[in-house]
CSV table of C-alpha atoms and ligand atoms in Angstrom, one decimal:
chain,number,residue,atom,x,y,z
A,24,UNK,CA,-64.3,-37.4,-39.0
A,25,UNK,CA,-65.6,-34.2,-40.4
A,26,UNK,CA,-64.2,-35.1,-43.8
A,27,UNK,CA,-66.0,-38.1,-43.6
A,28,UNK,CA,-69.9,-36.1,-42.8
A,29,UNK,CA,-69.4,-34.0,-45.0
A,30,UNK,CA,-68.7,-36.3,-48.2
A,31,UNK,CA,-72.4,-37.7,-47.1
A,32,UNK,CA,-74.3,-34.3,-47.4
A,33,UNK,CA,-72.6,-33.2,-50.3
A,34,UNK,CA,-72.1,-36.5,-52.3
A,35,UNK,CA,-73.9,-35.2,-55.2
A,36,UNK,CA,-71.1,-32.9,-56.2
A,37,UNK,CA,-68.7,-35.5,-57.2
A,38,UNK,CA,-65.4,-36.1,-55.5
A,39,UNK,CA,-63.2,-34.3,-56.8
A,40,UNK,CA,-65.2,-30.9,-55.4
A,41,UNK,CA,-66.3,-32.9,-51.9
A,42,UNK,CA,-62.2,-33.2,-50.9
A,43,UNK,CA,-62.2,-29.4,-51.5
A,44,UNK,CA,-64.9,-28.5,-50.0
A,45,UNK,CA,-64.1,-31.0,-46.8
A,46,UNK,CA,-60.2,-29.1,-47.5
A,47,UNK,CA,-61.7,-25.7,-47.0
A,48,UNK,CA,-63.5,-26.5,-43.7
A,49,UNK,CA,-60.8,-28.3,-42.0
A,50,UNK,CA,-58.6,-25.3,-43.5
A,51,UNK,CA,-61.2,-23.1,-41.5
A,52,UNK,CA,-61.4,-25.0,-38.5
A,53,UNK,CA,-58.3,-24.8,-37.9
A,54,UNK,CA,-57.7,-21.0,-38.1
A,55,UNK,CA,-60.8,-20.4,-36.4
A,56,UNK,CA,-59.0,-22.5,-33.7
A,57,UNK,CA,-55.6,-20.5,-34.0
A,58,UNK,CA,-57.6,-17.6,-33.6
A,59,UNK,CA,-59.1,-18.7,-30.6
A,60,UNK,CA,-56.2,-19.9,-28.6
A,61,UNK,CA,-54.7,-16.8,-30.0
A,62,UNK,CA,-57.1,-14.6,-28.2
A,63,UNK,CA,-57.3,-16.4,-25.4
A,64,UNK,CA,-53.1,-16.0,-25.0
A,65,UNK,CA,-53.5,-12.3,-25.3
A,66,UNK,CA,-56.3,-11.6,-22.9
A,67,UNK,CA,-53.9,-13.6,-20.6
A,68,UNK,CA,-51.0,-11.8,-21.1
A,69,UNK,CA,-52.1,-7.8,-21.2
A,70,UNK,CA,-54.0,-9.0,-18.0
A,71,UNK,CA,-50.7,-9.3,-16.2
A,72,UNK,CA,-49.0,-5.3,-16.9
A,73,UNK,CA,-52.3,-3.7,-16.9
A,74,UNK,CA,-53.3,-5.3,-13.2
A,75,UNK,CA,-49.4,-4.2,-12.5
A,76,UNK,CA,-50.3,-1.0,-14.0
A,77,UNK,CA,-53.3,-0.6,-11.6
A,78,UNK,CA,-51.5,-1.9,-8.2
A,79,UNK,CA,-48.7,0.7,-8.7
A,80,UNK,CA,-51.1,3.8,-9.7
A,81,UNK,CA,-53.1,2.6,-5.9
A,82,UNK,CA,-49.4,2.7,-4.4
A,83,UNK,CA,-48.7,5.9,-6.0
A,84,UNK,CA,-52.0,7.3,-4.5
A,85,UNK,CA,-51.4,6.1,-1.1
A,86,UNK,CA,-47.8,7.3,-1.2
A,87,UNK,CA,-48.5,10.8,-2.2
A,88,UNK,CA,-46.4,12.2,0.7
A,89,UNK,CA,-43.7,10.8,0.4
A,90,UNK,CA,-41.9,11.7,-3.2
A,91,UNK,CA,-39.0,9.4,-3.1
A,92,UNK,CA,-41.6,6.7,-3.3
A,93,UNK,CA,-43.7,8.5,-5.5
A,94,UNK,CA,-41.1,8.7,-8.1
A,95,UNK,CA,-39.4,4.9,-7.9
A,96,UNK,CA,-43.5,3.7,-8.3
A,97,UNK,CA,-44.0,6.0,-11.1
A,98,UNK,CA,-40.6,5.4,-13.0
A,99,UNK,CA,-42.4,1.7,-12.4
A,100,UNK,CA,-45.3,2.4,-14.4
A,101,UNK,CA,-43.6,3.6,-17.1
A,102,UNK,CA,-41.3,0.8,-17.4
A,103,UNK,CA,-45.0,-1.5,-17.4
A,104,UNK,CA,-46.2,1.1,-20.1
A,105,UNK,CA,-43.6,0.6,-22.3
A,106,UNK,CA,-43.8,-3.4,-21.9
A,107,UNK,CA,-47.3,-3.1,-22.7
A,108,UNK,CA,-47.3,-0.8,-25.7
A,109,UNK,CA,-44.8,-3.3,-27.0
A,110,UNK,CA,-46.6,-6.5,-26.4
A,111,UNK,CA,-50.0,-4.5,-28.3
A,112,UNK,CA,-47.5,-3.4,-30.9
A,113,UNK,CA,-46.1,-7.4,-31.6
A,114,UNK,CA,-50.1,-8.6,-31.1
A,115,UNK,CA,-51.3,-6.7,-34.0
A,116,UNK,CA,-47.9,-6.7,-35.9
A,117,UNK,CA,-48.7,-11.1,-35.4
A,118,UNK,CA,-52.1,-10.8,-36.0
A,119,UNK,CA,-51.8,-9.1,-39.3
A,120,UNK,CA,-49.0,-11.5,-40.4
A,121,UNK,CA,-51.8,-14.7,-39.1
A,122,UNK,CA,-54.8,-13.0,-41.0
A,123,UNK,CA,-56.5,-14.5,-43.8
A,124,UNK,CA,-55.4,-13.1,-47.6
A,125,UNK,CA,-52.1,-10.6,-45.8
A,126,UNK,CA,-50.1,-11.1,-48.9
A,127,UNK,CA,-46.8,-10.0,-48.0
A,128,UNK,CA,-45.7,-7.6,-51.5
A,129,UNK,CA,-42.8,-8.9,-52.7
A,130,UNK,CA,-40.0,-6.9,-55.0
A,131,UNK,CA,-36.3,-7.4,-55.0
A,132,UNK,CA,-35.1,-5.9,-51.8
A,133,UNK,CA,-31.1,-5.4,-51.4
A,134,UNK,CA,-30.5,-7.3,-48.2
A,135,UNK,CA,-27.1,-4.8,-47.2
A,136,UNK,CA,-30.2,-2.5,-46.4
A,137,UNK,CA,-32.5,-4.8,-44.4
A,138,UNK,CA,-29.3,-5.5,-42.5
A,139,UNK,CA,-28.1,-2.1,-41.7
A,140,UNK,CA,-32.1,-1.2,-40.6
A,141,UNK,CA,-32.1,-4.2,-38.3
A,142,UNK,CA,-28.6,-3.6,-36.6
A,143,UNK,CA,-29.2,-0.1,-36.4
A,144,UNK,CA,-32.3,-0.6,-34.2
A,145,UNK,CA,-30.4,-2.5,-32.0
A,146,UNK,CA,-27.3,-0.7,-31.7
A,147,UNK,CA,-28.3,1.3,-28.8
A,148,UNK,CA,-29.2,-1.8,-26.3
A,149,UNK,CA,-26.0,-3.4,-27.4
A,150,UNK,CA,-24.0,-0.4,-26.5
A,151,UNK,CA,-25.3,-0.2,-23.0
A,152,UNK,CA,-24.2,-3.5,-22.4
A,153,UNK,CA,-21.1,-3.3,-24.2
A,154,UNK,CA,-21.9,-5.7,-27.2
A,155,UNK,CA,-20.4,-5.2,-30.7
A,156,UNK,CA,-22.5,-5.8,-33.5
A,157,UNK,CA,-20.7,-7.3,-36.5
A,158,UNK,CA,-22.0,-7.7,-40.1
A,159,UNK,CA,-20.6,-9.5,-43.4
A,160,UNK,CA,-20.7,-12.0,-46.2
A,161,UNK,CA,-23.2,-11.2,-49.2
A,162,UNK,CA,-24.3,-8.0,-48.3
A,163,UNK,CA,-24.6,-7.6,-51.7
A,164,UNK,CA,-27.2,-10.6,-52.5
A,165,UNK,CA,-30.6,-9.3,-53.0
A,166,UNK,CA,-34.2,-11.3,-52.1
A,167,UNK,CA,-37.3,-11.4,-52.9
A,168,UNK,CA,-39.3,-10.0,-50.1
A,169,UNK,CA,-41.5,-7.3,-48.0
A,170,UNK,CA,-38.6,-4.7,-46.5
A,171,UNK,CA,-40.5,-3.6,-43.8
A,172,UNK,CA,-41.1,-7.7,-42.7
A,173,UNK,CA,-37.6,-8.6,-43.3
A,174,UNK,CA,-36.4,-6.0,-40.8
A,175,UNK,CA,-38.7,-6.5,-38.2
A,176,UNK,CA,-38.0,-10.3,-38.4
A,177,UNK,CA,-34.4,-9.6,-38.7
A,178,UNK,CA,-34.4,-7.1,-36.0
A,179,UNK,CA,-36.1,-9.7,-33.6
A,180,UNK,CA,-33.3,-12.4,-34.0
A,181,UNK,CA,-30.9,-9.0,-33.4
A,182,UNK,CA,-32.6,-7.8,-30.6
A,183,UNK,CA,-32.9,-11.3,-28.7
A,184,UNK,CA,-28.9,-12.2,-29.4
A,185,UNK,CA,-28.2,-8.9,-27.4
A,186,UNK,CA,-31.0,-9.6,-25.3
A,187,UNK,CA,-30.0,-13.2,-24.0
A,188,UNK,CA,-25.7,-12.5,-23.8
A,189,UNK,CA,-23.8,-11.2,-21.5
A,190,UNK,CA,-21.6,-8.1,-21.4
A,191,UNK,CA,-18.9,-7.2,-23.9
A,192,UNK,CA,-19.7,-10.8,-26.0
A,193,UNK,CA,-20.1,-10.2,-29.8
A,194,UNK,CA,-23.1,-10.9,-32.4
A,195,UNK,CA,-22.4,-11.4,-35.7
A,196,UNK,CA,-25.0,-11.1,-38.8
A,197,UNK,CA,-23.7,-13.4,-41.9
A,198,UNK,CA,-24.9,-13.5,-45.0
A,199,UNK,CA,-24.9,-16.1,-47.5
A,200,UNK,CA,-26.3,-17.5,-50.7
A,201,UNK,CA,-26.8,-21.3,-51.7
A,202,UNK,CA,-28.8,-23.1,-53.7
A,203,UNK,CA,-31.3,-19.6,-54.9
A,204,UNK,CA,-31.8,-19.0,-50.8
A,205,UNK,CA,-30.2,-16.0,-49.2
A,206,UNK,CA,-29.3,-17.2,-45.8
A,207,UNK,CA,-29.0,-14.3,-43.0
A,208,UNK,CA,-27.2,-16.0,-39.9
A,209,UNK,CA,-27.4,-13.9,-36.5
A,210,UNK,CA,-24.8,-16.0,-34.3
A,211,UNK,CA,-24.4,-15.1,-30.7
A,212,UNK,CA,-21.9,-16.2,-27.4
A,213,UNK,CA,-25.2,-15.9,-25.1
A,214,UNK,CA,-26.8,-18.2,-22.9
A,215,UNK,CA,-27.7,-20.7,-25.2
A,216,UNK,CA,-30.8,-22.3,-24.8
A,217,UNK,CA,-31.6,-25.9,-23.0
A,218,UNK,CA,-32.0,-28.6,-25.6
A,219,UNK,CA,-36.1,-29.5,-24.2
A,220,UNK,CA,-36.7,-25.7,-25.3
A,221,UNK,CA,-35.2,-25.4,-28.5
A,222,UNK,CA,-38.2,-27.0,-30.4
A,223,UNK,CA,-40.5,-24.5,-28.1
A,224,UNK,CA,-39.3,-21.1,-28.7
A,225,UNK,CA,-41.1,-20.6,-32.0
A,226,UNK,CA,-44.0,-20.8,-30.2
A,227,UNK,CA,-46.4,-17.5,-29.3
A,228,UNK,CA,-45.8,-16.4,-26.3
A,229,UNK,CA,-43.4,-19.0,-25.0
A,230,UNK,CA,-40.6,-17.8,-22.8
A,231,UNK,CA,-37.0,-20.2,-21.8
A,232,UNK,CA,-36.9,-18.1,-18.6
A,233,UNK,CA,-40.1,-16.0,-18.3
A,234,UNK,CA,-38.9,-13.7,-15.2
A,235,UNK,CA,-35.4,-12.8,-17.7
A,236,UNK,CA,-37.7,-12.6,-20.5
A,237,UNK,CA,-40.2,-10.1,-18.9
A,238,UNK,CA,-36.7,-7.8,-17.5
A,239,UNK,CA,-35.1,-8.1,-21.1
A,240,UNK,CA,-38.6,-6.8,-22.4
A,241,UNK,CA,-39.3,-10.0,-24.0
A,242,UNK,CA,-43.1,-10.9,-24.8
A,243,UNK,CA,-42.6,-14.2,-25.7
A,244,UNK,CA,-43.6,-12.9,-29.7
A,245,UNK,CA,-40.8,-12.1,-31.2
A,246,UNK,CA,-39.7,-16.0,-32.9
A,247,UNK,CA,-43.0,-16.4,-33.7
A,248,UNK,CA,-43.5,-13.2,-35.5
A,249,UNK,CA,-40.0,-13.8,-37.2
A,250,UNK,CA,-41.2,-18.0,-38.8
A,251,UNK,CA,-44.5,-16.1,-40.5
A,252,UNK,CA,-42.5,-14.0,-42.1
A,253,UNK,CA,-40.2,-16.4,-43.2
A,254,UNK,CA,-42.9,-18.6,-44.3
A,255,UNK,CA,-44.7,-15.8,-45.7
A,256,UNK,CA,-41.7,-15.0,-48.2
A,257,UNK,CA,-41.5,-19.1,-49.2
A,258,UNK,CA,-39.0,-19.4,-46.7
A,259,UNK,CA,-38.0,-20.6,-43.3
A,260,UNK,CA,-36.0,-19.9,-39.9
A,261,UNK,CA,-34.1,-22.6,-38.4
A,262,UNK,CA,-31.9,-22.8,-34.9
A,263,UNK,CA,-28.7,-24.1,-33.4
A,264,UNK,CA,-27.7,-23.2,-29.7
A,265,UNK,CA,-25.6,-24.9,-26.8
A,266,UNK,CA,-26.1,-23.6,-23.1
A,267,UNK,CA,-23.7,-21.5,-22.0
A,268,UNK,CA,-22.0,-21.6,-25.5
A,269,UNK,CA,-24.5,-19.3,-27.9
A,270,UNK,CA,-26.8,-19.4,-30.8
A,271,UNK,CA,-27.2,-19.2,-34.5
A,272,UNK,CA,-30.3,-18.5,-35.8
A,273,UNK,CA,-31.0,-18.5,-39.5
A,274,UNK,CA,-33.1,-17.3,-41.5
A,275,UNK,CA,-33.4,-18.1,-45.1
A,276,UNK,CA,-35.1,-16.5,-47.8
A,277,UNK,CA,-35.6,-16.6,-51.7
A,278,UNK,CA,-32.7,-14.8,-53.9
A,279,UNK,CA,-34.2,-12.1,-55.9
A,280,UNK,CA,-33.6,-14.2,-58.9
A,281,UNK,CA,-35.5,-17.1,-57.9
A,282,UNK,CA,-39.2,-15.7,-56.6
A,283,UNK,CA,-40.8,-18.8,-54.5
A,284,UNK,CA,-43.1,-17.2,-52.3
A,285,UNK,CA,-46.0,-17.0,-53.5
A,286,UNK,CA,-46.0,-20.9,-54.2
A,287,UNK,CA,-44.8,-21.6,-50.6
A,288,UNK,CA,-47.3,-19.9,-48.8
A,289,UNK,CA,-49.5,-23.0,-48.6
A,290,UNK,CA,-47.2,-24.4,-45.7
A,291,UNK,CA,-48.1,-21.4,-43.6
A,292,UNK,CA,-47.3,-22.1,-40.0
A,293,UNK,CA,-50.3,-21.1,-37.0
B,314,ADP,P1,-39.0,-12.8,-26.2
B,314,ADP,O1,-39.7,-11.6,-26.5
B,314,ADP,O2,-39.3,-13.4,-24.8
B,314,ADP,O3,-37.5,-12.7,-26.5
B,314,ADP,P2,-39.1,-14.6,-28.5
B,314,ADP,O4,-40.2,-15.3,-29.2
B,314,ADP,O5,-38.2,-13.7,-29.3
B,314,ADP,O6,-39.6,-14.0,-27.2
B,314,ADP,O7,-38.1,-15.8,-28.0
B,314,ADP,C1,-38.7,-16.8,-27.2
B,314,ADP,C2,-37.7,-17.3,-26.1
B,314,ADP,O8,-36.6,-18.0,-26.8
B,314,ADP,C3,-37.1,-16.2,-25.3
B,314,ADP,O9,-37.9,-15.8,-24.2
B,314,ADP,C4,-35.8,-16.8,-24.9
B,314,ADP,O10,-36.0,-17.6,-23.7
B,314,ADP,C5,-35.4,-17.7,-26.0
B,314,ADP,N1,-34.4,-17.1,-27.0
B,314,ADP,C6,-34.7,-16.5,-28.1
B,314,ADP,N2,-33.6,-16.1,-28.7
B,314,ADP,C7,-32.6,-16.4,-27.9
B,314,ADP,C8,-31.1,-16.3,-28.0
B,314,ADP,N3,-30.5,-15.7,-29.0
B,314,ADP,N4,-30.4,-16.8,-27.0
B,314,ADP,C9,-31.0,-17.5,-25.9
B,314,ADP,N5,-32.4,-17.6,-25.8
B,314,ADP,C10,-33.1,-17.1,-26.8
Protein backbone atom coordinates (compact mmCIF):
# COMPACT_ATOMS: atom_id res chain seq x y z
CA UNK A 1 0.00 0.00 0.00
CA UNK A 2 2.70 2.51 0.62
CA UNK A 3 4.54 1.37 -2.45
CA UNK A 4 1.63 2.03 -4.26
CA UNK A 5 1.25 6.20 -2.82
CA UNK A 6 4.23 6.73 -3.22
CA UNK A 7 4.76 5.83 -7.08
CA UNK A 8 1.80 8.68 -7.40
CA UNK A 9 3.72 11.60 -5.80
CA UNK A 10 6.91 10.75 -7.18
CA UNK A 11 5.84 9.45 -10.72
CA UNK A 12 7.86 12.01 -12.46
CA UNK A 13 11.08 10.32 -11.57
CA UNK A 14 10.68 7.36 -13.64
CA UNK A 15 10.33 3.80 -12.38
CA UNK A 16 13.27 2.64 -12.14
CA UNK A 17 14.15 5.37 -9.10
CA UNK A 18 10.19 5.24 -7.70
CA UNK A 19 10.87 1.21 -6.68
CA UNK A 20 14.02 2.51 -4.85
CA UNK A 21 12.79 5.13 -3.43
CA UNK A 22 9.32 3.03 -2.29
CA UNK A 23 12.49 0.15 -1.32
CA UNK A 24 14.19 2.66 0.95
CA UNK A 25 10.98 3.58 2.87
CA UNK A 26 9.62 0.22 3.49
CA UNK A 27 13.44 -0.59 4.33
CA UNK A 28 12.91 2.22 6.92
CA UNK A 29 9.68 1.39 8.11
CA UNK A 30 10.61 -1.56 9.06
CA UNK A 31 13.66 -0.79 11.27
CA UNK A 32 12.01 2.06 12.59
CA UNK A 33 9.49 -0.74 13.68
CA UNK A 34 12.32 -3.13 15.02
CA UNK A 35 13.44 -0.38 16.87
CA UNK A 36 10.34 0.17 18.41
CA UNK A 37 9.29 -3.22 19.54
CA UNK A 38 12.94 -3.34 20.48
CA UNK A 39 12.64 -0.60 23.00
CA UNK A 40 9.59 -1.45 24.11
CA UNK A 41 11.11 -5.26 25.00
CA UNK A 42 13.81 -3.67 26.97
CA UNK A 43 11.89 -1.16 29.02
CA UNK A 44 9.92 -4.42 29.87
CA UNK A 45 12.55 -6.43 30.84
CA UNK A 46 15.15 -4.04 33.08
CA UNK A 47 11.67 -3.15 34.71
CA UNK A 48 11.55 -6.58 36.30
CA UNK A 49 15.49 -6.72 38.28
CA UNK A 50 15.44 -3.12 39.01
CA UNK A 51 11.77 -3.23 40.81
CA UNK A 52 13.52 -6.59 42.43
CA UNK A 53 16.37 -4.52 43.06
CA UNK A 54 14.18 -1.90 44.89
CA UNK A 55 11.85 -4.48 47.00
CA UNK A 56 15.04 -6.13 48.42
CA UNK A 57 17.04 -2.77 49.30
CA UNK A 58 13.17 -1.83 51.38
CA UNK A 59 13.68 -5.45 53.01
CA UNK A 60 17.18 -4.85 53.69
CA UNK A 61 16.16 -1.49 55.45
CA UNK A 62 13.44 -2.98 57.45
CA UNK A 63 15.68 -5.82 58.48
CA UNK A 64 18.59 -3.91 59.73
CA UNK A 65 18.58 -5.78 63.05
CA UNK A 66 18.68 -8.72 62.20
CA UNK A 67 22.07 -9.63 60.08
CA UNK A 68 21.40 -13.11 59.05
CA UNK A 69 18.61 -11.52 57.03
CA UNK A 70 20.54 -8.63 56.20
CA UNK A 71 23.16 -10.67 54.54
CA UNK A 72 20.89 -13.56 52.54
CA UNK A 73 18.81 -10.07 51.04
CA UNK A 74 21.94 -8.45 50.24
CA UNK A 75 23.86 -11.44 48.64
CA UNK A 76 20.16 -11.17 46.70
CA UNK A 77 20.82 -7.91 45.29
CA UNK A 78 23.93 -8.75 43.99
CA UNK A 79 22.89 -11.77 42.29
CA UNK A 80 19.89 -9.08 40.62
CA UNK A 81 22.94 -6.68 39.92
CA UNK A 82 24.78 -9.01 38.12
CA UNK A 83 21.62 -10.19 36.01
CA UNK A 84 21.14 -6.66 35.20
CA UNK A 85 24.49 -5.53 34.23
CA UNK A 86 24.41 -8.50 31.98
CA UNK A 87 21.07 -7.92 30.30
CA UNK A 88 22.44 -3.86 29.69
CA UNK A 89 25.70 -5.43 28.53
CA UNK A 90 23.70 -8.03 25.66
CA UNK A 91 21.11 -4.74 25.02
CA UNK A 92 23.86 -2.58 23.72
CA UNK A 93 26.15 -5.42 22.56
CA UNK A 94 22.38 -6.25 20.26
CA UNK A 95 21.79 -2.91 19.62
CA UNK A 96 25.08 -2.17 17.99
CA UNK A 97 24.95 -5.34 16.01
CA UNK A 98 20.91 -4.00 14.81
CA UNK A 99 22.23 -0.38 14.03
CA UNK A 100 22.20 1.13 10.75
CA UNK A 101 25.88 1.06 8.73
CA UNK A 102 27.76 -1.41 11.92
CA UNK A 103 29.90 -3.04 9.35
CA UNK A 104 31.36 -5.87 11.10
CA UNK A 105 35.59 -5.56 9.86
CA UNK A 106 36.38 -8.52 8.39
CA UNK A 107 40.13 -10.15 8.01
CA UNK A 108 41.11 -13.72 8.12
CA UNK A 109 40.69 -14.82 11.65
CA UNK A 110 42.20 -18.46 12.64
CA UNK A 111 39.12 -20.09 14.08
CA UNK A 112 41.56 -22.57 16.71
CA UNK A 113 41.64 -19.03 18.50
CA UNK A 114 37.95 -17.91 18.37
CA UNK A 115 37.47 -21.41 19.86
CA UNK A 116 39.84 -21.50 22.55
CA UNK A 117 38.46 -17.65 23.67
CA UNK A 118 34.95 -19.02 23.66
CA UNK A 119 35.60 -22.33 25.66
CA UNK A 120 37.76 -20.62 27.92
CA UNK A 121 34.98 -18.20 29.03
CA UNK A 122 33.03 -20.94 29.83
CA UNK A 123 35.23 -23.22 31.40
CA UNK A 124 34.59 -22.10 34.85
CA UNK A 125 30.59 -22.62 34.86
CA UNK A 126 31.13 -25.97 33.29
CA UNK A 127 33.51 -26.94 36.00
CA UNK A 128 31.14 -26.16 38.79
CA UNK A 129 28.78 -28.38 37.41
CA UNK A 130 31.06 -30.91 36.40
CA UNK A 131 30.78 -30.64 32.50
CA UNK A 132 33.80 -31.28 30.14
CA UNK A 133 34.33 -29.13 27.37
CA UNK A 134 35.55 -30.89 24.27
CA UNK A 135 37.00 -29.32 21.08
CA UNK A 136 38.11 -30.74 17.50
CA UNK A 137 37.97 -31.03 13.79
CA UNK A 138 39.45 -28.02 11.58
CA UNK A 139 40.86 -26.10 14.14
CA UNK A 140 43.02 -25.19 11.69
CA UNK A 141 40.46 -23.61 8.99
CA UNK A 142 40.54 -19.92 9.07
CA UNK A 143 37.25 -17.37 8.20
CA UNK A 144 36.59 -14.48 7.22
CA UNK A 145 35.20 -12.50 10.08
CA UNK A 146 35.16 -9.82 13.25
CA UNK A 147 37.17 -11.87 16.22
CA UNK A 148 35.65 -10.13 18.92
CA UNK A 149 31.89 -11.15 17.22
CA UNK A 150 32.81 -14.58 16.54
CA UNK A 151 33.62 -15.21 20.18
CA UNK A 152 30.85 -13.68 21.70
CA UNK A 153 28.46 -15.56 19.32
CA UNK A 154 30.48 -18.60 19.83
CA UNK A 155 30.62 -18.16 23.47
CA UNK A 156 26.72 -17.77 23.64
CA UNK A 157 25.99 -21.24 21.95
CA UNK A 158 28.91 -22.45 24.74
CA UNK A 159 27.57 -20.82 27.57
CA UNK A 160 23.80 -22.03 26.91
CA UNK A 161 24.98 -25.88 26.18
CA UNK A 162 26.41 -25.79 29.74
CA UNK A 163 23.66 -23.67 30.81
CA UNK A 164 20.66 -26.05 29.69
CA UNK A 165 22.49 -29.78 30.70
CA UNK A 166 22.82 -31.44 33.50
CA UNK A 167 25.70 -32.49 35.62
CA UNK A 168 28.78 -34.36 34.45
CA UNK A 169 27.19 -34.54 30.53
CA UNK A 170 29.73 -33.39 27.84
CA UNK A 171 29.67 -30.48 25.13
CA UNK A 172 31.60 -30.83 22.28
CA UNK A 173 32.69 -27.84 19.77
CA UNK A 174 33.40 -29.39 16.08
CA UNK A 175 34.71 -27.81 13.41
CA UNK A 176 34.34 -28.34 9.91
CA UNK A 177 34.67 -27.02 6.38
CA UNK A 178 32.36 -27.70 3.17
CA UNK A 179 31.61 -26.19 0.38
CA UNK A 180 33.96 -22.54 1.23
CA UNK A 181 31.77 -22.43 4.87
CA UNK A 182 33.57 -23.12 8.11
CA UNK A 183 30.91 -24.84 10.10
CA UNK A 184 31.48 -24.60 14.16
CA UNK A 185 29.08 -27.26 15.75
CA UNK A 186 28.51 -26.89 19.66
CA UNK A 187 26.57 -30.30 20.42
CA UNK A 188 25.27 -30.92 23.82
CA UNK A 189 23.35 -34.04 25.94
CA UNK A 190 21.00 -31.21 27.65
CA UNK A 191 17.48 -30.84 27.88
CA UNK A 192 16.72 -30.50 24.44
CA UNK A 193 14.25 -28.19 23.44
CA UNK A 194 10.33 -28.95 22.72
CA UNK A 195 9.72 -29.07 18.95
CA UNK A 196 6.82 -25.75 19.13
CA UNK A 197 10.03 -23.79 20.48
CA UNK A 198 12.63 -24.58 18.26
CA UNK A 199 11.60 -22.09 15.59
CA UNK A 200 11.26 -19.38 18.62
CA UNK A 201 14.43 -19.35 20.33
CA UNK A 202 16.13 -17.01 17.89
CA UNK A 203 13.89 -14.59 18.86
CA UNK A 204 14.94 -11.38 21.40
CA UNK A 205 14.16 -12.06 24.49
CA UNK A 206 12.29 -15.30 24.14
CA UNK A 207 12.87 -17.88 26.90
CA UNK A 208 11.79 -22.20 26.59
CA UNK A 209 11.45 -21.99 30.36
CA UNK A 210 11.64 -18.32 31.59
CA UNK A 211 11.90 -19.21 35.51
CA UNK A 212 15.27 -21.75 34.45
CA UNK A 213 16.27 -19.17 32.16
CA UNK A 214 16.27 -16.23 34.69
CA UNK A 215 18.35 -18.94 37.48
CA UNK A 216 20.81 -19.96 34.57
CA UNK A 217 21.28 -16.05 34.07
CA UNK A 218 19.71 -16.25 30.81
CA UNK A 219 18.19 -12.97 29.21
CA UNK A 220 16.47 -14.38 26.59
CA UNK A 221 19.51 -12.46 24.10
CA UNK A 222 21.99 -14.53 23.67
CA UNK A 223 20.55 -16.61 20.05
CA UNK A 224 19.53 -13.60 18.83
CA UNK A 225 22.70 -11.78 19.35
CA UNK A 226 24.50 -14.99 17.95
CA UNK A 227 22.03 -15.06 14.08
CA UNK A 228 23.20 -11.08 13.55
CA UNK A 229 26.46 -12.06 13.76
CA UNK A 230 26.21 -14.84 11.63
CA UNK A 231 24.26 -12.83 9.21
CA UNK A 232 26.50 -10.07 9.61
CA UNK A 233 29.63 -12.20 8.35
CA UNK A 234 27.29 -13.67 5.12
CA UNK A 235 26.50 -16.48 7.13
CA UNK A 236 24.04 -18.28 9.22
CA UNK A 237 23.16 -20.35 12.54
CA UNK A 238 20.94 -23.31 12.27
CA UNK A 239 19.49 -25.85 15.14
CA UNK A 240 18.79 -29.55 15.83
CA UNK A 241 17.59 -30.72 19.40
CA UNK A 242 15.43 -33.55 20.85
CA UNK A 243 13.93 -33.21 24.55
CA UNK A 244 15.71 -34.91 26.87
CA UNK A 245 18.27 -36.11 24.17
CA UNK A 246 20.45 -32.63 23.46
CA UNK A 247 21.30 -30.07 20.89
CA UNK A 248 23.53 -29.07 18.11
CA UNK A 249 23.72 -25.77 17.21
CA UNK A 250 25.74 -24.64 14.16
CA UNK A 251 27.01 -21.92 13.09
CA UNK A 252 28.44 -21.46 9.72
CA UNK A 253 30.64 -18.94 8.45
CA UNK A 254 32.71 -17.94 5.18
CA UNK A 255 36.33 -19.69 4.80
CA UNK A 256 38.94 -17.12 4.74
CA UNK A 257 39.42 -17.93 1.19
CA UNK A 258 36.01 -17.32 0.05
CA UNK A 259 34.99 -13.59 1.56
CA UNK A 260 30.96 -13.42 1.17
CA UNK A 261 29.99 -11.07 3.63
CA UNK A 262 29.82 -8.13 2.58
CA UNK A 263 27.48 -9.32 -0.35
CA UNK A 264 25.19 -11.18 2.16
CA UNK A 265 24.50 -8.52 4.40
CA UNK A 266 21.36 -7.54 2.47
CA UNK A 267 19.42 -10.63 4.13
CA UNK A 268 20.01 -9.06 7.48
CA UNK A 269 17.69 -10.52 10.05
CA UNK A 270 15.52 -7.86 12.72
P1 LIG B 1 19.05 -17.22 27.35
O1 LIG B 1 19.85 -16.04 27.75
O2 LIG B 1 17.74 -17.34 28.06
O3 LIG B 1 19.83 -18.50 27.35
P2 LIG B 1 19.10 -17.40 24.43
O4 LIG B 1 18.65 -16.43 23.40
O5 LIG B 1 20.56 -17.74 24.43
O6 LIG B 1 18.63 -16.86 25.83
O7 LIG B 1 18.27 -18.73 24.25
C1 LIG B 1 16.86 -18.65 24.17
C2 LIG B 1 16.23 -19.86 24.81
O8 LIG B 1 16.51 -21.03 24.03
C3 LIG B 1 16.77 -20.19 26.20
O9 LIG B 1 16.08 -19.47 27.21
C4 LIG B 1 16.51 -21.68 26.31
O10 LIG B 1 15.17 -21.90 26.68
C5 LIG B 1 16.67 -22.16 24.86
N1 LIG B 1 18.02 -22.75 24.60
C6 LIG B 1 19.07 -22.11 24.02
N2 LIG B 1 20.12 -22.95 23.91
C7 LIG B 1 19.73 -24.14 24.41
C8 LIG B 1 20.37 -25.42 24.57
N3 LIG B 1 21.63 -25.65 24.18
N4 LIG B 1 19.63 -26.43 25.13
C9 LIG B 1 18.36 -26.21 25.54
N5 LIG B 1 17.71 -25.03 25.41
C10 LIG B 1 18.38 -24.01 24.87
Amino acid sequence: QGTVLLQVRVAPLGLERVLVLAEDRTEARRVEAIRRDFVVNVSHELKTPVGALALLAETVADAADDPVAVRRFTERMQREAVRLSALVQEIIELSRLQGAGAVPKLTPVPIRDVVEEAVDRARTTAQSKNIAITTGGALDSEVYGDHNLLVTAVRNLVDNAVAYSGPASRVGVGVSERAGLVEIAVVDQGIGIAEDAQERVFERFYRVDPARSRDTGGTGLGLSIVKHVAADHGGDVTMWSEPGRGSTFTLRIPAADRPGGAAARAARPA
